[in-house]
Amino acid sequence: MNCKQVHKHLIFYIEGSLDEVKSKSVEEHLRLCTNCAAFADMLRASLGVIEEEKKINEDNEFAGKVIGEMHSAKKAVSIPLFSMIKYAAAAAVIIFGVFTGINIAKVASGPGGYRTGELSDEEYYLNDMYQEPIESFFLIKYEDNE
Amino acid sequence: MSNGIKIQEIQKSDRVINNRNNSEEQLIKKLIAGEEHAYRELIDNYREPVLRMCRGFTRSAEDAEDLAQDVFLEVFRSIDRFKARSSLSTWIYRITVNKSLNFVRDRKNRVYDNSSQVTDIENRGSIDYSAYKQLTQKELAKVLHKALDNLPAAQRTAFVLSKYEDMKYSEIAEVMKTSVSAVESLLFRAKKNLQKRLHDYYEKNLK
């Protein structure tokens, strides 16, 4: 085997999944080629990291941490729910107000529905819009004098 | 006679499976009911495999622990949606893989701020192959994870499940919802790619 062929099989050789014949050929090449042998060592060391990382330490607090997180997450979920209820209540009050206003207006306008522009005597005197402003009074007088 | 023994063995293994299914069913019911001791039982059963898998996708043990916590929170949040189409363990491992891949994707979007040590190694200039011996275990881990980060998601998932959790091909296929032959192919390509990336790194920085 040359260097290129060895590189084709190297990782499988290191993990031990290469068949016996090929393994022997790789081994032979590694004995003679220092470059490939050094790279094989590096690859072995890199993959060895996995074996180290797989070791899990005991942690008696892990379950407590997760359950604690879960309870605080539940609380966080319940706060938006509360504010949603608050907004819904506010919207209900506004809708109730609008409907009440419309109904009061209907009752106030009497059985005949909305009236036309005619006003009663009391309304005439009580409604400023129908009073003659003092400026117009003088203006009319001035125009008459001309 | 031998047939009789075989039948007995089959019946025995069926009983073991049934007992396991029953206890799993009971555990799920308790989890849905929100019983705290059931949460603890599930964490005790799955903390190690979940942590090991998370470790394969993260660059530090701290990140792996945070990720594993997220996995369990997700499991508890969605346990009422578990339809038992697969085993509980497969379902948990799928959640672990999905969470981990999301974590990797999010991390890729962030600036990798821990690269200073690796950069230091990269700046050592032209040295011989044996320079790898100067790398500490921590630095080697960074180089390995950098290479793993560059693997496509499916190849990486298959690799992590195989190497970090020592799963059989059939188990990986179940978690990844694919065929055994697809897993074989993914693992083959993952290993070749990993070796190539590590070789490129060493050629560039240590040769």
PDB file of N, CA and C in Angstrom, chain B residues 136-206:
ATOM      1  N   THR B 136      -2.584  20.217  23.951  1.00  0.00           N
ATOM      2  CA  THR B 136      -3.164  19.634  25.165  1.00  0.00           C
ATOM      3  C   THR B 136      -4.448  18.920  24.774  1.00  0.00           C
ATOM      4  N   GLN B 137      -4.984  18.174  25.716  1.00  0.00           N
ATOM      5  CA  GLN B 137      -6.244  17.467  25.471  1.00  0.00           C
ATOM      6  C   GLN B 137      -7.347  18.462  25.079  1.00  0.00           C
ATOM      7  N   LYS B 138      -7.305  19.637  25.727  1.00  0.00           N
ATOM      8  CA  LYS B 138      -8.320  20.664  25.473  1.00  0.00           C
ATOM      9  C   LYS B 138      -8.196  21.186  24.036  1.00  0.00           C
ATOM     10  N   GLU B 139      -6.941  21.380  23.616  1.00  0.00           N
ATOM     11  CA  GLU B 139      -6.723  21.889  22.255  1.00  0.00           C
ATOM     12  C   GLU B 139      -7.108  20.839  21.207  1.00  0.00           C
ATOM     13  N   LEU B 140      -6.779  19.596  21.513  1.00  0.00           N
ATOM     14  CA  LEU B 140      -7.157  18.503  20.602  1.00  0.00           C
ATOM     15  C   LEU B 140      -8.671  18.433  20.467  1.00  0.00           C
ATOM     16  N   ALA B 141      -9.348  18.631  21.609  1.00  0.00           N
ATOM     17  CA  ALA B 141     -10.817  18.588  21.606  1.00  0.00           C
ATOM     18  C   ALA B 141     -11.365  19.705  20.722  1.00  0.00           C
ATOM     19  N   LYS B 142     -10.733  20.873  20.790  1.00  0.00           N
ATOM     20  CA  LYS B 142     -11.200  21.995  19.964  1.00  0.00           C
ATOM     21  C   LYS B 142     -11.023  21.698  18.486  1.00  0.00           C
ATOM     22  N   VAL B 143      -9.889  21.105  18.159  1.00  0.00           N
ATOM     23  CA  VAL B 143      -9.632  20.757  16.759  1.00  0.00           C
ATOM     24  C   VAL B 143     -10.656  19.726  16.284  1.00  0.00           C
ATOM     25  N   LEU B 144     -10.905  18.722  17.133  1.00  0.00           N
ATOM     26  CA  LEU B 144     -11.873  17.678  16.774  1.00  0.00           C
ATOM     27  C   LEU B 144     -13.261  18.284  16.569  1.00  0.00           C
ATOM     28  N   HIS B 145     -13.685  19.143  17.494  1.00  0.00           N
ATOM     29  CA  HIS B 145     -15.033  19.704  17.398  1.00  0.00           C
ATOM     30  C   HIS B 145     -15.170  20.656  16.217  1.00  0.00           C
ATOM     31  N   LYS B 146     -14.056  21.323  15.891  1.00  0.00           N
ATOM     32  CA  LYS B 146     -14.082  22.192  14.713  1.00  0.00           C
ATOM     33  C   LYS B 146     -14.327  21.339  13.459  1.00  0.00           C
ATOM     34  N   ALA B 147     -13.659  20.185  13.417  1.00  0.00           N
ATOM     35  CA  ALA B 147     -13.848  19.271  12.280  1.00  0.00           C
ATOM     36  C   ALA B 147     -15.263  18.701  12.271  1.00  0.00           C
ATOM     37  N   LEU B 148     -15.765  18.346  13.461  1.00  0.00           N
ATOM     38  CA  LEU B 148     -17.131  17.802  13.552  1.00  0.00           C
ATOM     39  C   LEU B 148     -18.167  18.839  13.132  1.00  0.00           C
ATOM     40  N   ASP B 149     -17.920  20.094  13.516  1.00  0.00           N
ATOM     41  CA  ASP B 149     -18.860  21.179  13.176  1.00  0.00           C
ATOM     42  C   ASP B 149     -19.020  21.336  11.668  1.00  0.00           C
ATOM     43  N   ASN B 150     -17.990  20.949  10.930  1.00  0.00           N
ATOM     44  CA  ASN B 150     -18.056  21.106   9.476  1.00  0.00           C
ATOM     45  C   ASN B 150     -18.699  19.920   8.755  1.00  0.00           C
ATOM     46  N   LEU B 151     -19.079  18.906   9.515  1.00  0.00           N
ATOM     47  CA  LEU B 151     -19.756  17.760   8.879  1.00  0.00           C
ATOM     48  C   LEU B 151     -21.217  18.134   8.608  1.00  0.00           C
ATOM     49  N   PRO B 152     -21.790  17.623   7.522  1.00  0.00           N
ATOM     50  CA  PRO B 152     -23.230  17.842   7.306  1.00  0.00           C
ATOM     51  C   PRO B 152     -24.035  17.254   8.473  1.00  0.00           C
ATOM     52  N   ALA B 153     -25.223  17.844   8.733  1.00  0.00           N
ATOM     53  CA  ALA B 153     -26.017  17.487   9.927  1.00  0.00           C
ATOM     54  C   ALA B 153     -26.291  15.982  10.045  1.00  0.00           C
ATOM     55  N   ALA B 154     -26.685  15.342   8.954  1.00  0.00           N
ATOM     56  CA  ALA B 154     -27.046  13.914   9.034  1.00  0.00           C
ATOM     57  C   ALA B 154     -25.811  13.056   9.343  1.00  0.00           C
ATOM     58  N   GLN B 155     -24.687  13.395   8.707  1.00  0.00           N
ATOM     59  CA  GLN B 155     -23.441  12.631   8.960  1.00  0.00           C
ATOM     60  C   GLN B 155     -23.012  12.806  10.419  1.00  0.00           C
ATOM     61  N   ARG B 156     -23.129  14.031  10.887  1.00  0.00           N
ATOM     62  CA  ARG B 156     -22.706  14.301  12.259  1.00  0.00           C
ATOM     63  C   ARG B 156     -23.604  13.562  13.254  1.00  0.00           C
ATOM     64  N   THR B 157     -24.900  13.594  12.991  1.00  0.00           N
ATOM     65  CA  THR B 157     -25.845  12.917  13.892  1.00  0.00           C
ATOM     66  C   THR B 157     -25.516  11.425  13.966  1.00  0.00           C
ATOM     67  N   ALA B 158     -25.336  10.816  12.806  1.00  0.00           N
ATOM     68  CA  ALA B 158     -25.016   9.380  12.781  1.00  0.00           C
ATOM     69  C   ALA B 158     -23.703   9.116  13.530  1.00  0.00           C
ATOM     70  N   PHE B 159     -22.719   9.984  13.317  1.00  0.00           N
ATOM     71  CA  PHE B 159     -21.412   9.813  13.949  1.00  0.00           C
ATOM     72  C   PHE B 159     -21.524   9.934  15.473  1.00  0.00           C
ATOM     73  N   VAL B 160     -22.244  10.965  15.924  1.00  0.00           N
ATOM     74  CA  VAL B 160     -22.374  11.191  17.374  1.00  0.00           C
ATOM     75  C   VAL B 160     -23.120  10.023  18.028  1.00  0.00           C
ATOM     76  N   LEU B 161     -24.209   9.582  17.413  1.00  0.00           N
ATOM     77  CA  LEU B 161     -24.970   8.471  17.998  1.00  0.00           C
ATOM     78  C   LEU B 161     -24.128   7.195  18.045  1.00  0.00           C
ATOM     79  N   SER B 162     -23.288   7.026  17.024  1.00  0.00           N
ATOM     80  CA  SER B 162     -22.454   5.820  16.979  1.00  0.00           C
ATOM     81  C   SER B 162     -21.281   5.901  17.955  1.00  0.00           C
ATOM     82  N   LYS B 163     -20.577   7.032  17.937  1.00  0.00           N
ATOM     83  CA  LYS B 163     -19.337   7.125  18.717  1.00  0.00           C
ATOM     84  C   LYS B 163     -19.543   7.562  20.164  1.00  0.00           C
ATOM     85  N   TYR B 164     -20.480   8.473  20.381  1.00  0.00           N
ATOM     86  CA  TYR B 164     -20.669   8.967  21.751  1.00  0.00           C
ATOM     87  C   TYR B 164     -21.642   8.082  22.544  1.00  0.00           C
ATOM     88  N   GLU B 165     -22.600   7.480  21.839  1.00  0.00           N
ATOM     89  CA  GLU B 165     -23.603   6.696  22.555  1.00  0.00           C
ATOM     90  C   GLU B 165     -23.501   5.204  22.226  1.00  0.00           C
ATOM     91  N   ASP B 166     -22.530   4.849  21.382  1.00  0.00           N
ATOM     92  CA  ASP B 166     -22.303   3.437  21.018  1.00  0.00           C
ATOM     93  C   ASP B 166     -23.571   2.728  20.545  1.00  0.00           C
ATOM     94  N   MET B 167     -24.379   3.441  19.796  1.00  0.00           N
ATOM     95  CA  MET B 167     -25.627   2.835  19.306  1.00  0.00           C
ATOM     96  C   MET B 167     -25.346   1.903  18.138  1.00  0.00           C
ATOM     97  N   LYS B 168     -26.202   0.882  18.012  1.00  0.00           N
ATOM     98  CA  LYS B 168     -26.094  -0.027  16.861  1.00  0.00           C
ATOM     99  C   LYS B 168     -26.670   0.697  15.647  1.00  0.00           C
ATOM    100  N   TYR B 169     -26.337   0.206  14.466  1.00  0.00           N
ATOM    101  CA  TYR B 169     -26.850   0.824  13.230  1.00  0.00           C
ATOM    102  C   TYR B 169     -28.380   0.874  13.228  1.00  0.00           C
ATOM    103  N   SER B 170     -28.993  -0.242  13.693  1.00  0.00           N
ATOM    104  CA  SER B 170     -30.469  -0.301  13.664  1.00  0.00           C
ATOM    105  C   SER B 170     -31.073   0.743  14.608  1.00  0.00           C
ATOM    106  N   GLU B 171     -30.413   0.978  15.742  1.00  0.00           N
ATOM    107  CA  GLU B 171     -30.917   1.980  16.699  1.00  0.00           C
ATOM    108  C   GLU B 171     -30.776   3.392  16.125  1.00  0.00           C
ATOM    109  N   ILE B 172     -29.637   3.625  15.463  1.00  0.00           N
ATOM    110  CA  ILE B 172     -29.420   4.942  14.840  1.00  0.00           C
ATOM    111  C   ILE B 172     -30.477   5.166  13.763  1.00  0.00           C
ATOM    112  N   ALA B 173     -30.730   4.091  12.985  1.00  0.00           N
ATOM    113  CA  ALA B 173     -31.721   4.195  11.905  1.00  0.00           C
ATOM    114  C   ALA B 173     -33.090   4.553  12.473  1.00  0.00           C
ATOM    115  N   GLU B 174     -33.437   3.995  13.621  1.00  0.00           N
ATOM    116  CA  GLU B 174     -34.738   4.274  14.240  1.00  0.00           C
ATOM    117  C   GLU B 174     -34.819   5.736  14.698  1.00  0.00           C
ATOM    118  N   VAL B 175     -33.756   6.189  15.347  1.00  0.00           N
ATOM    119  CA  VAL B 175     -33.750   7.584  15.819  1.00  0.00           C
ATOM    120  C   VAL B 175     -33.809   8.548  14.641  1.00  0.00           C
ATOM    121  N   MET B 176     -33.059   8.234  13.596  1.00  0.00           N
ATOM    122  CA  MET B 176     -32.985   9.148  12.443  1.00  0.00           C
ATOM    123  C   MET B 176     -34.089   8.902  11.421  1.00  0.00           C
ATOM    124  N   LYS B 177     -34.949   7.951  11.710  1.00  0.00           N
ATOM    125  CA  LYS B 177     -36.056   7.586  10.806  1.00  0.00           C
ATOM    126  C   LYS B 177     -35.539   7.304   9.398  1.00  0.00           C
ATOM    127  N   THR B 178     -34.550   6.432   9.325  1.00  0.00           N
ATOM    128  CA  THR B 178     -33.983   6.074   8.026  1.00  0.00           C
ATOM    129  C   THR B 178     -33.641   4.581   8.013  1.00  0.00           C
ATOM    130  N   SER B 179     -33.056   4.114   6.910  1.00  0.00           N
ATOM    131  CA  SER B 179     -32.738   2.684   6.825  1.00  0.00           C
ATOM    132  C   SER B 179     -31.343   2.407   7.375  1.00  0.00           C
ATOM    133  N   VAL B 180     -31.101   1.143   7.668  1.00  0.00           N
ATOM    134  CA  VAL B 180     -29.783   0.746   8.183  1.00  0.00           C
ATOM    135  C   VAL B 180     -28.704   1.010   7.129  1.00  0.00           C
ATOM    136  N   SER B 181     -29.032   0.736   5.871  1.00  0.00           N
ATOM    137  CA  SER B 181     -28.013   0.958   4.822  1.00  0.00           C
ATOM    138  C   SER B 181     -27.685   2.453   4.695  1.00  0.00           C
ATOM    139  N   ALA B 182     -28.709   3.307   4.890  1.00  0.00           N
ATOM    140  CA  ALA B 182     -28.450   4.755   4.837  1.00  0.00           C
ATOM    141  C   ALA B 182     -27.524   5.169   5.983  1.00  0.00           C
ATOM    142  N   VAL B 183     -27.729   4.548   7.141  1.00  0.00           N
ATOM    143  CA  VAL B 183     -26.871   4.855   8.300  1.00  0.00           C
ATOM    144  C   VAL B 183     -25.441   4.426   8.012  1.00  0.00           C
ATOM    145  N   GLU B 184     -25.292   3.236   7.420  1.00  0.00           N
ATOM    146  CA  GLU B 184     -23.943   2.735   7.076  1.00  0.00           C
ATOM    147  C   GLU B 184     -23.235   3.737   6.158  1.00  0.00           C
ATOM    148  N   SER B 185     -23.984   4.196   5.171  1.00  0.00           N
ATOM    149  CA  SER B 185     -23.404   5.134   4.212  1.00  0.00           C
ATOM    150  C   SER B 185     -23.051   6.464   4.884  1.00  0.00           C
ATOM    151  N   LEU B 186     -23.965   6.945   5.749  1.00  0.00           N
ATOM    152  CA  LEU B 186     -23.711   8.214   6.458  1.00  0.00           C
ATOM    153  C   LEU B 186     -22.463   8.117   7.337  1.00  0.00           C
ATOM    154  N   LEU B 187     -22.348   6.991   8.031  1.00  0.00           N
ATOM    155  CA  LEU B 187     -21.200   6.814   8.930  1.00  0.00           C
ATOM    156  C   LEU B 187     -19.891   6.711   8.155  1.00  0.00           C
ATOM    157  N   PHE B 188     -19.949   6.001   7.034  1.00  0.00           N
ATOM    158  CA  PHE B 188     -18.749   5.849   6.199  1.00  0.00           C
ATOM    159  C   PHE B 188     -18.279   7.235   5.736  1.00  0.00           C
ATOM    160  N   ARG B 189     -19.234   8.026   5.211  1.00  0.00           N
ATOM    161  CA  ARG B 189     -18.868   9.358   4.715  1.00  0.00           C
ATOM    162  C   ARG B 189     -18.437  10.284   5.858  1.00  0.00           C
ATOM    163  N   ALA B 190     -19.105  10.143   7.003  1.00  0.00           N
ATOM    164  CA  ALA B 190     -18.754  10.988   8.159  1.00  0.00           C
ATOM    165  C   ALA B 190     -17.301  10.743   8.569  1.00  0.00           C
ATOM    166  N   LYS B 191     -16.912   9.478   8.640  1.00  0.00           N
ATOM    167  CA  LYS B 191     -15.547   9.145   9.063  1.00  0.00           C
ATOM    168  C   LYS B 191     -14.523   9.623   8.042  1.00  0.00           C
ATOM    169  N   LYS B 192     -14.840   9.408   6.763  1.00  0.00           N
ATOM    170  CA  LYS B 192     -13.908   9.856   5.704  1.00  0.00           C
ATOM    171  C   LYS B 192     -13.748  11.378   5.752  1.00  0.00           C
ATOM    172  N   ASN B 193     -14.883  12.076   5.877  1.00  0.00           N
ATOM    173  CA  ASN B 193     -14.835  13.543   5.933  1.00  0.00           C
ATOM    174  C   ASN B 193     -14.086  14.042   7.156  1.00  0.00           C
ATOM    175  N   LEU B 194     -14.337  13.384   8.278  1.00  0.00           N
ATOM    176  CA  LEU B 194     -13.672  13.793   9.515  1.00  0.00           C
ATOM    177  C   LEU B 194     -12.158  13.627   9.382  1.00  0.00           C
ATOM    178  N   GLN B 195     -11.746  12.481   8.854  1.00  0.00           N
ATOM    179  CA  GLN B 195     -10.310  12.246   8.670  1.00  0.00           C
ATOM    180  C   GLN B 195      -9.713  13.294   7.725  1.00  0.00           C
ATOM    181  N   LYS B 196     -10.448  13.593   6.663  1.00  0.00           N
ATOM    182  CA  LYS B 196      -9.939  14.565   5.680  1.00  0.00           C
ATOM    183  C   LYS B 196      -9.771  15.944   6.332  1.00  0.00           C
ATOM    184  N   ARG B 197     -10.778  16.339   7.110  1.00  0.00           N
ATOM    185  CA  ARG B 197     -10.717  17.663   7.750  1.00  0.00           C
ATOM    186  C   ARG B 197      -9.585  17.731   8.767  1.00  0.00           C
ATOM    187  N   LEU B 198      -9.412  16.655   9.512  1.00  0.00           N
ATOM    188  CA  LEU B 198      -8.320  16.632  10.491  1.00  0.00           C
ATOM    189  C   LEU B 198      -6.972  16.637   9.767  1.00  0.00           C
ATOM    190  N   HIS B 199      -6.902  15.903   8.666  1.00  0.00           N
ATOM    191  CA  HIS B 199      -5.653  15.855   7.895  1.00  0.00           C
ATOM    192  C   HIS B 199      -5.321  17.233   7.326  1.00  0.00           C
ATOM    193  N   ASP B 200      -6.342  17.901   6.765  1.00  0.00           N
ATOM    194  CA  ASP B 200      -6.139  19.251   6.223  1.00  0.00           C
ATOM    195  C   ASP B 200      -5.622  20.192   7.311  1.00  0.00           C
ATOM    196  N   TYR B 201      -6.261  20.074   8.489  1.00  0.00           N
ATOM    197  CA  TYR B 201      -5.866  20.952   9.598  1.00  0.00           C
ATOM    198  C   TYR B 201      -4.404  20.717   9.971  1.00  0.00           C
ATOM    199  N   TYR B 202      -4.044  19.452  10.122  1.00  0.00           N
ATOM    200  CA  TYR B 202      -2.678  19.139  10.542  1.00  0.00           C
ATOM    201  C   TYR B 202      -1.666  19.489   9.446  1.00  0.00           C
ATOM    202  N   GLU B 203      -2.041  19.253   8.204  1.00  0.00           N
ATOM    203  CA  GLU B 203      -1.152  19.601   7.085  1.00  0.00           C
ATOM    204  C   GLU B 203      -0.872  21.096   7.088  1.00  0.00           C
ATOM    205  N   LYS B 204      -1.927  21.854   7.318  1.00  0.00           N
ATOM    206  CA  LYS B 204      -1.847  23.311   7.248  1.00  0.00           C
ATOM    207  C   LYS B 204      -1.102  23.907   8.440  1.00  0.00           C
ATOM    208  N   ASN B 205      -1.334  23.328   9.600  1.00  0.00           N
ATOM    209  CA  ASN B 205      -0.851  23.982  10.817  1.00  0.00           C
ATOM    210  C   ASN B 205       0.317  23.325  11.523  1.00  0.00           C
ATOM    211  N   LEU B 206       0.476  22.041  11.294  1.00  0.00           N
ATOM    212  CA  LEU B 206       1.498  21.362  12.100  1.00  0.00           C
ATOM    213  C   LEU B 206       2.626  20.735  11.304  1.00  0.00           C
TER     214      LEU B 206
END
